[in-house]
Amino acid sequence: MTKSNELGENIQTDFTEKMTYSDYLQLDRLLSSQTRLSNHHDEMLFIIIHQVSELWMKLILHELQASILALQQKNFATSLKILSRVSKIQSQIIESWDVLTTLTPSEYTQFRDKLGNASGFQSYQYRMIEFTLGYKPSHILDIYKDDQSIFSILSQAFNSPSIYDVTIQLLNSYDFPIDKHILSRDYSNTYEKNESVESAWLQVYKETNKYWDLYELGEKLVDLEDCIQQWKFRHMKTVERIIGFKTGTGGSSGVSYLKKVIDQRYFPELHSIRTIL
């Protein structure tokens, strides 16, 4: 059944045998997932900010994995488009901290103890993103050893080539002389700066017209890393504003830990060549 409104639109009103917007998005399930452990008004804000961030991270992983596949097929156009989308998604996560800063220290202390040892430090999707970018500290897996399903997913990402490993393979396919031990390296180790990779990127950035696809890819990766560092910085400043230098609920040193990880480099040569050029 449809009804015409004052704008002349034929609005569907009979959904007896049809899927609705709510059905498609599973809104009953989604909107019933915000369970406060206290009666404090602001706990709802805290829950939703983190749930939304996890949804955005799910999309980031979905896109990064597609970008890696496209690069493996030398489909630069698709990969670059996807990476542009990832940067836009990251901007949404960065801006979410502005909403959380409306939570004051006095308000947070009213329900913080209800969190127990639950902490954003334990976000396995965030760890998946780091693994996908090439940062793989082995001790991180210990956090998830009691949950075999998550541990299995993380272990697979931990042992798989990162987007930068795939990019280095691309550099090699353009006949840049990449060291063999880099091309056959153990992917479970965090990538470390290499002179042959640095030399390849330097050539790309000196001859941008000749290596335009690689040049664009390099800049997209820098965008990606830059957004992650901005996200970490906003995270650190938000935590500092709300709890000062208290220990994190997950046992980390809180702000002190967050400050240490801000400058983590995922694609070191793409930064070092800027000084050389």
Tab-separated table of C-alpha atoms in Angstrom:
chain	number	residue	atom	x	y	z
A	1	MET	CA	0.000	0.000	0.000
A	2	THR	CA	1.280	3.503	-0.842
A	3	LYS	CA	-0.031	6.907	0.077
A	4	SER	CA	0.610	10.157	-1.738
A	5	ASN	CA	1.577	13.035	0.547
A	6	GLU	CA	1.456	16.795	-0.022
A	7	LEU	CA	4.775	16.607	-1.913
A	8	GLY	CA	3.405	14.069	-4.323
A	9	GLU	CA	5.646	11.282	-3.063
A	10	ASN	CA	4.268	7.756	-3.003
A	11	ILE	CA	5.205	6.620	0.498
A	12	GLN	CA	5.200	2.885	1.221
A	13	THR	CA	3.091	2.137	4.297
A	14	ASP	CA	2.417	-1.614	4.151
A	15	PHE	CA	5.429	-3.689	5.287
A	16	THR	CA	3.576	-6.897	6.119
A	17	GLU	CA	5.746	-8.939	3.749
A	18	LYS	CA	8.513	-6.432	3.064
A	19	MET	CA	11.781	-5.562	4.726
A	20	THR	CA	11.908	-2.249	6.577
A	21	TYR	CA	14.805	0.096	7.259
A	22	SER	CA	14.893	-1.190	10.840
A	23	ASP	CA	14.937	-4.793	9.659
A	24	TYR	CA	17.800	-4.197	7.254
A	25	LEU	CA	19.993	-2.477	9.866
A	26	GLN	CA	18.917	-4.812	12.689
A	27	LEU	CA	18.167	-1.754	14.783
A	28	ASP	CA	16.438	-3.715	17.550
A	29	ARG	CA	19.683	-5.594	18.146
A	30	LEU	CA	21.910	-2.556	17.635
A	31	LEU	CA	20.001	-0.118	19.832
A	32	SER	CA	19.550	-2.610	22.663
A	33	SER	CA	23.327	-3.091	23.014
A	34	GLN	CA	23.913	-0.072	25.266
A	35	THR	CA	23.677	-1.593	28.736
A	36	ARG	CA	24.730	0.751	31.503
A	37	LEU	CA	26.292	-0.768	34.607
A	38	SER	CA	25.473	2.300	36.669
A	39	ASN	CA	22.543	4.693	36.856
A	40	HIS	CA	24.709	7.619	35.828
A	41	HIS	CA	23.436	9.596	32.842
A	42	ASP	CA	26.850	9.998	31.176
A	43	GLU	CA	27.686	6.310	31.004
A	44	MET	CA	25.496	6.167	27.872
A	45	LEU	CA	27.823	8.648	26.160
A	46	PHE	CA	30.861	6.590	27.159
A	47	ILE	CA	29.392	3.353	25.800
A	48	ILE	CA	28.155	4.787	22.500
A	49	ILE	CA	31.415	6.598	21.695
A	50	HIS	CA	33.350	3.362	22.067
A	51	GLN	CA	30.808	1.241	20.213
A	52	VAL	CA	30.764	3.672	17.296
A	53	SER	CA	34.569	3.677	17.217
A	54	GLU	CA	34.550	-0.124	17.017
A	55	LEU	CA	32.114	0.030	14.087
A	56	TRP	CA	34.369	2.490	12.276
A	57	MET	CA	37.365	0.242	12.982
A	58	LYS	CA	35.466	-2.711	11.541
A	59	LEU	CA	35.009	-0.714	8.346
A	60	ILE	CA	38.677	0.349	8.331
A	61	LEU	CA	39.745	-3.297	8.493
A	62	HIS	CA	37.269	-4.216	5.765
A	63	GLU	CA	38.735	-1.500	3.542
A	64	LEU	CA	42.403	-2.164	4.350
A	65	GLN	CA	42.034	-5.840	3.514
A	66	ALA	CA	40.429	-4.915	0.187
A	67	SER	CA	43.219	-2.421	-0.477
A	68	ILE	CA	45.876	-5.077	0.143
A	69	LEU	CA	44.142	-7.446	-2.274
A	70	ALA	CA	43.981	-4.707	-4.918
A	71	LEU	CA	47.695	-3.957	-4.507
A	72	GLN	CA	48.555	-7.620	-4.852
A	73	GLN	CA	46.750	-7.482	-8.192
A	74	LYS	CA	48.518	-4.202	-9.101
A	75	ASN	CA	45.141	-2.486	-9.204
A	76	PHE	CA	46.356	0.918	-8.064
A	77	ALA	CA	43.163	2.836	-8.871
A	78	THR	CA	41.008	0.667	-6.609
A	79	SER	CA	43.553	0.581	-3.793
A	80	LEU	CA	44.066	4.357	-3.807
A	81	LYS	CA	40.329	5.008	-3.778
A	82	ILE	CA	39.933	2.672	-0.825
A	83	LEU	CA	42.773	4.308	1.098
A	84	SER	CA	41.172	7.710	0.535
A	85	ARG	CA	38.011	6.335	2.114
A	86	VAL	CA	39.988	4.981	5.080
A	87	SER	CA	41.402	8.447	5.772
A	88	LYS	CA	37.883	9.893	5.776
A	89	ILE	CA	36.755	7.190	8.194
A	90	GLN	CA	39.701	7.996	10.434
A	91	SER	CA	38.634	11.642	10.543
A	92	GLN	CA	35.300	10.526	12.013
A	93	ILE	CA	37.041	8.611	14.794
A	94	ILE	CA	39.347	11.552	15.512
A	95	GLU	CA	36.411	13.947	15.830
A	96	SER	CA	34.575	11.590	18.183
A	97	TRP	CA	37.048	12.516	20.925
A	98	ASP	CA	35.599	16.046	20.865
A	99	VAL	CA	32.281	14.571	21.966
A	100	LEU	CA	33.874	12.518	24.736
A	101	THR	CA	35.682	15.577	26.129
A	102	THR	CA	32.285	16.840	27.287
A	103	LEU	CA	32.573	14.141	29.969
A	104	THR	CA	34.135	15.775	33.023
A	105	PRO	CA	36.382	14.069	35.618
A	106	SER	CA	33.648	14.393	38.240
A	107	GLU	CA	31.133	12.679	35.972
A	108	TYR	CA	33.459	9.859	34.924
A	109	THR	CA	34.388	8.969	38.506
A	110	GLN	CA	30.695	8.243	39.139
A	111	PHE	CA	30.834	5.090	36.995
A	112	ARG	CA	34.514	4.345	36.234
A	113	ASP	CA	34.745	1.666	38.924
A	114	LYS	CA	31.963	-0.260	37.147
A	115	LEU	CA	34.333	-0.897	34.210
A	116	GLY	CA	36.528	-3.219	36.269
A	117	ASN	CA	39.559	-4.070	34.130
A	118	ALA	CA	37.785	-3.425	30.825
A	119	SER	CA	39.813	-0.983	28.742
A	120	GLY	CA	40.184	0.303	25.195
A	121	PHE	CA	43.701	-1.106	25.461
A	122	GLN	CA	42.055	-4.492	24.897
A	123	SER	CA	40.355	-3.547	21.615
A	124	TYR	CA	41.260	-6.434	19.335
A	125	GLN	CA	40.142	-4.548	16.238
A	126	TYR	CA	42.615	-1.788	17.018
A	127	ARG	CA	45.336	-4.444	17.318
A	128	MET	CA	44.203	-5.896	14.003
A	129	ILE	CA	44.655	-2.481	12.408
A	130	GLU	CA	48.168	-2.203	13.828
A	131	PHE	CA	49.032	-5.703	12.598
A	132	THR	CA	47.661	-4.830	9.157
A	133	LEU	CA	49.956	-1.795	9.101
A	134	GLY	CA	52.979	-3.827	10.221
A	135	TYR	CA	53.357	-3.067	13.939
A	136	LYS	CA	53.434	-6.460	15.678
A	137	PRO	CA	54.638	-6.562	19.301
A	138	SER	CA	54.363	-10.235	20.288
A	139	HIS	CA	53.292	-9.589	23.886
A	140	ILE	CA	50.006	-8.116	22.658
A	141	LEU	CA	48.681	-11.569	21.742
A	142	ASP	CA	48.866	-12.607	25.410
A	143	ILE	CA	45.926	-10.314	26.172
A	144	TYR	CA	43.627	-12.500	24.066
A	145	LYS	CA	44.890	-16.013	24.833
A	146	ASP	CA	41.769	-16.852	26.861
A	147	ASP	CA	39.472	-16.157	23.908
A	148	GLN	CA	40.392	-18.654	21.207
A	149	SER	CA	38.177	-17.155	18.502
A	150	ILE	CA	39.751	-13.700	18.816
A	151	PHE	CA	43.214	-15.160	19.383
A	152	SER	CA	42.912	-17.139	16.135
A	153	ILE	CA	41.860	-14.079	14.126
A	154	LEU	CA	44.668	-11.982	15.563
A	155	SER	CA	47.256	-14.730	15.075
A	156	GLN	CA	46.390	-14.960	11.394
A	157	ALA	CA	46.812	-11.178	10.969
A	158	PHE	CA	49.987	-11.314	13.053
A	159	ASN	CA	51.573	-13.776	10.632
A	160	SER	CA	50.291	-12.208	7.417
A	161	PRO	CA	52.009	-9.556	5.276
A	162	SER	CA	51.074	-6.008	6.166
A	163	ILE	CA	49.994	-3.415	3.634
A	164	TYR	CA	53.576	-2.126	3.702
A	165	ASP	CA	55.007	-5.587	3.027
A	166	VAL	CA	52.768	-5.798	-0.031
A	167	THR	CA	53.872	-2.305	-1.066
A	168	ILE	CA	57.541	-3.288	-0.791
A	169	GLN	CA	56.834	-6.295	-2.994
A	170	LEU	CA	55.408	-3.834	-5.517
A	171	LEU	CA	58.576	-1.740	-5.359
A	172	ASN	CA	60.542	-4.882	-6.130
A	173	SER	CA	58.297	-5.648	-9.112
A	174	TYR	CA	59.362	-2.278	-10.585
A	175	ASP	CA	62.940	-3.577	-10.576
A	176	PHE	CA	64.086	-1.617	-7.564
A	177	PRO	CA	66.833	-3.695	-5.889
A	178	ILE	CA	65.162	-4.569	-2.580
A	179	ASP	CA	67.248	-6.685	-0.197
A	180	LYS	CA	66.231	-10.351	-0.416
A	181	HIS	CA	65.922	-10.757	3.342
A	182	ILE	CA	63.264	-8.021	3.327
A	183	LEU	CA	61.287	-9.741	0.580
A	184	SER	CA	61.341	-13.061	2.440
A	185	ARG	CA	61.173	-11.697	5.971
A	186	ASP	CA	59.167	-13.194	8.834
A	187	TYR	CA	55.906	-11.244	8.773
A	188	SER	CA	55.336	-11.822	12.475
A	189	ASN	CA	58.102	-9.311	13.226
A	190	THR	CA	57.516	-5.571	13.278
A	191	TYR	CA	58.952	-4.040	10.136
A	192	GLU	CA	62.173	-2.045	10.598
A	193	LYS	CA	63.709	0.588	8.340
A	194	ASN	CA	65.831	-0.737	5.465
A	195	GLU	CA	68.259	1.155	3.226
A	196	SER	CA	67.253	-0.601	0.015
A	197	VAL	CA	63.608	0.307	0.603
A	198	GLU	CA	64.602	3.878	1.429
A	199	SER	CA	66.607	4.122	-1.804
A	200	ALA	CA	63.627	2.839	-3.795
A	201	TRP	CA	61.267	5.385	-2.319
A	202	LEU	CA	63.805	8.145	-2.823
A	203	GLN	CA	63.917	7.306	-6.531
A	204	VAL	CA	60.125	7.254	-6.711
A	205	TYR	CA	59.898	10.701	-5.151
A	206	LYS	CA	62.634	12.090	-7.411
A	207	GLU	CA	60.953	10.758	-10.557
A	208	THR	CA	57.296	11.173	-9.732
A	209	ASN	CA	56.127	11.246	-13.362
A	210	LYS	CA	57.821	7.930	-14.092
A	211	TYR	CA	56.532	6.240	-10.932
A	212	TRP	CA	53.271	8.131	-10.441
A	213	ASP	CA	51.270	5.160	-9.143
A	214	LEU	CA	53.886	4.336	-6.520
A	215	TYR	CA	54.220	8.016	-5.629
A	216	GLU	CA	50.481	8.345	-5.055
A	217	LEU	CA	50.478	5.146	-3.020
A	218	GLY	CA	53.304	6.452	-0.859
A	219	GLU	CA	51.363	9.628	-0.098
A	220	LYS	CA	48.196	7.682	0.712
A	221	LEU	CA	50.167	5.589	3.212
A	222	VAL	CA	51.545	8.774	4.787
A	223	ASP	CA	47.963	10.089	5.065
A	224	LEU	CA	46.964	6.845	6.750
A	225	GLU	CA	49.773	7.014	9.291
A	226	ASP	CA	49.234	10.715	9.932
A	227	CYS	CA	45.567	10.139	10.758
A	228	ILE	CA	46.440	7.328	13.155
A	229	GLN	CA	48.889	9.585	14.970
A	230	GLN	CA	46.243	12.310	15.191
A	231	TRP	CA	43.799	9.753	16.594
A	232	LYS	CA	46.369	8.672	19.203
A	233	PHE	CA	47.093	12.278	20.134
A	234	ARG	CA	43.421	13.151	20.580
A	235	HIS	CA	42.976	9.941	22.591
A	236	MET	CA	45.876	10.851	24.853
A	237	LYS	CA	44.666	14.431	25.413
A	238	THR	CA	41.113	13.266	26.113
A	239	VAL	CA	42.309	10.722	28.681
A	240	GLU	CA	44.583	13.339	30.261
A	241	ARG	CA	41.671	15.761	30.478
A	242	ILE	CA	39.322	13.253	32.108
A	243	ILE	CA	41.529	11.126	34.431
A	244	GLY	CA	44.850	12.976	34.532
A	245	PHE	CA	47.737	10.583	35.086
A	246	LYS	CA	45.812	7.787	36.788
A	247	THR	CA	46.571	4.176	35.831
A	248	GLY	CA	44.293	2.875	33.067
A	249	THR	CA	41.493	0.448	33.931
A	250	GLY	CA	43.304	-2.229	31.890
A	251	GLY	CA	46.504	-1.805	33.916
A	252	SER	CA	48.476	0.401	31.516
A	253	SER	CA	50.178	3.560	32.764
A	254	GLY	CA	47.454	5.604	31.094
A	255	VAL	CA	48.570	8.913	29.628
A	256	SER	CA	52.257	8.013	29.975
A	257	TYR	CA	51.729	4.913	27.825
A	258	LEU	CA	49.630	6.805	25.273
A	259	LYS	CA	52.341	9.441	24.872
A	260	LYS	CA	54.918	6.752	24.093
A	261	VAL	CA	52.935	5.246	21.217
A	262	ILE	CA	52.032	8.475	19.420
A	263	ASP	CA	55.246	8.570	17.384
A	264	GLN	CA	55.130	4.915	16.322
A	265	ARG	CA	56.172	4.752	12.642
A	266	TYR	CA	54.593	2.163	10.359
A	267	PHE	CA	56.257	3.239	7.114
A	268	PRO	CA	59.640	4.637	8.242
A	269	GLU	CA	61.275	5.192	4.839
A	270	LEU	CA	58.365	7.341	3.662
A	271	HIS	CA	59.334	9.765	6.425
A	272	SER	CA	63.127	9.536	6.260
A	273	ILE	CA	63.233	10.421	2.538
A	274	ARG	CA	61.637	13.771	3.324
A	275	THR	CA	64.807	14.819	5.088
A	276	ILE	CA	66.989	13.494	2.269
A	277	LEU	CA	65.093	15.086	-0.638
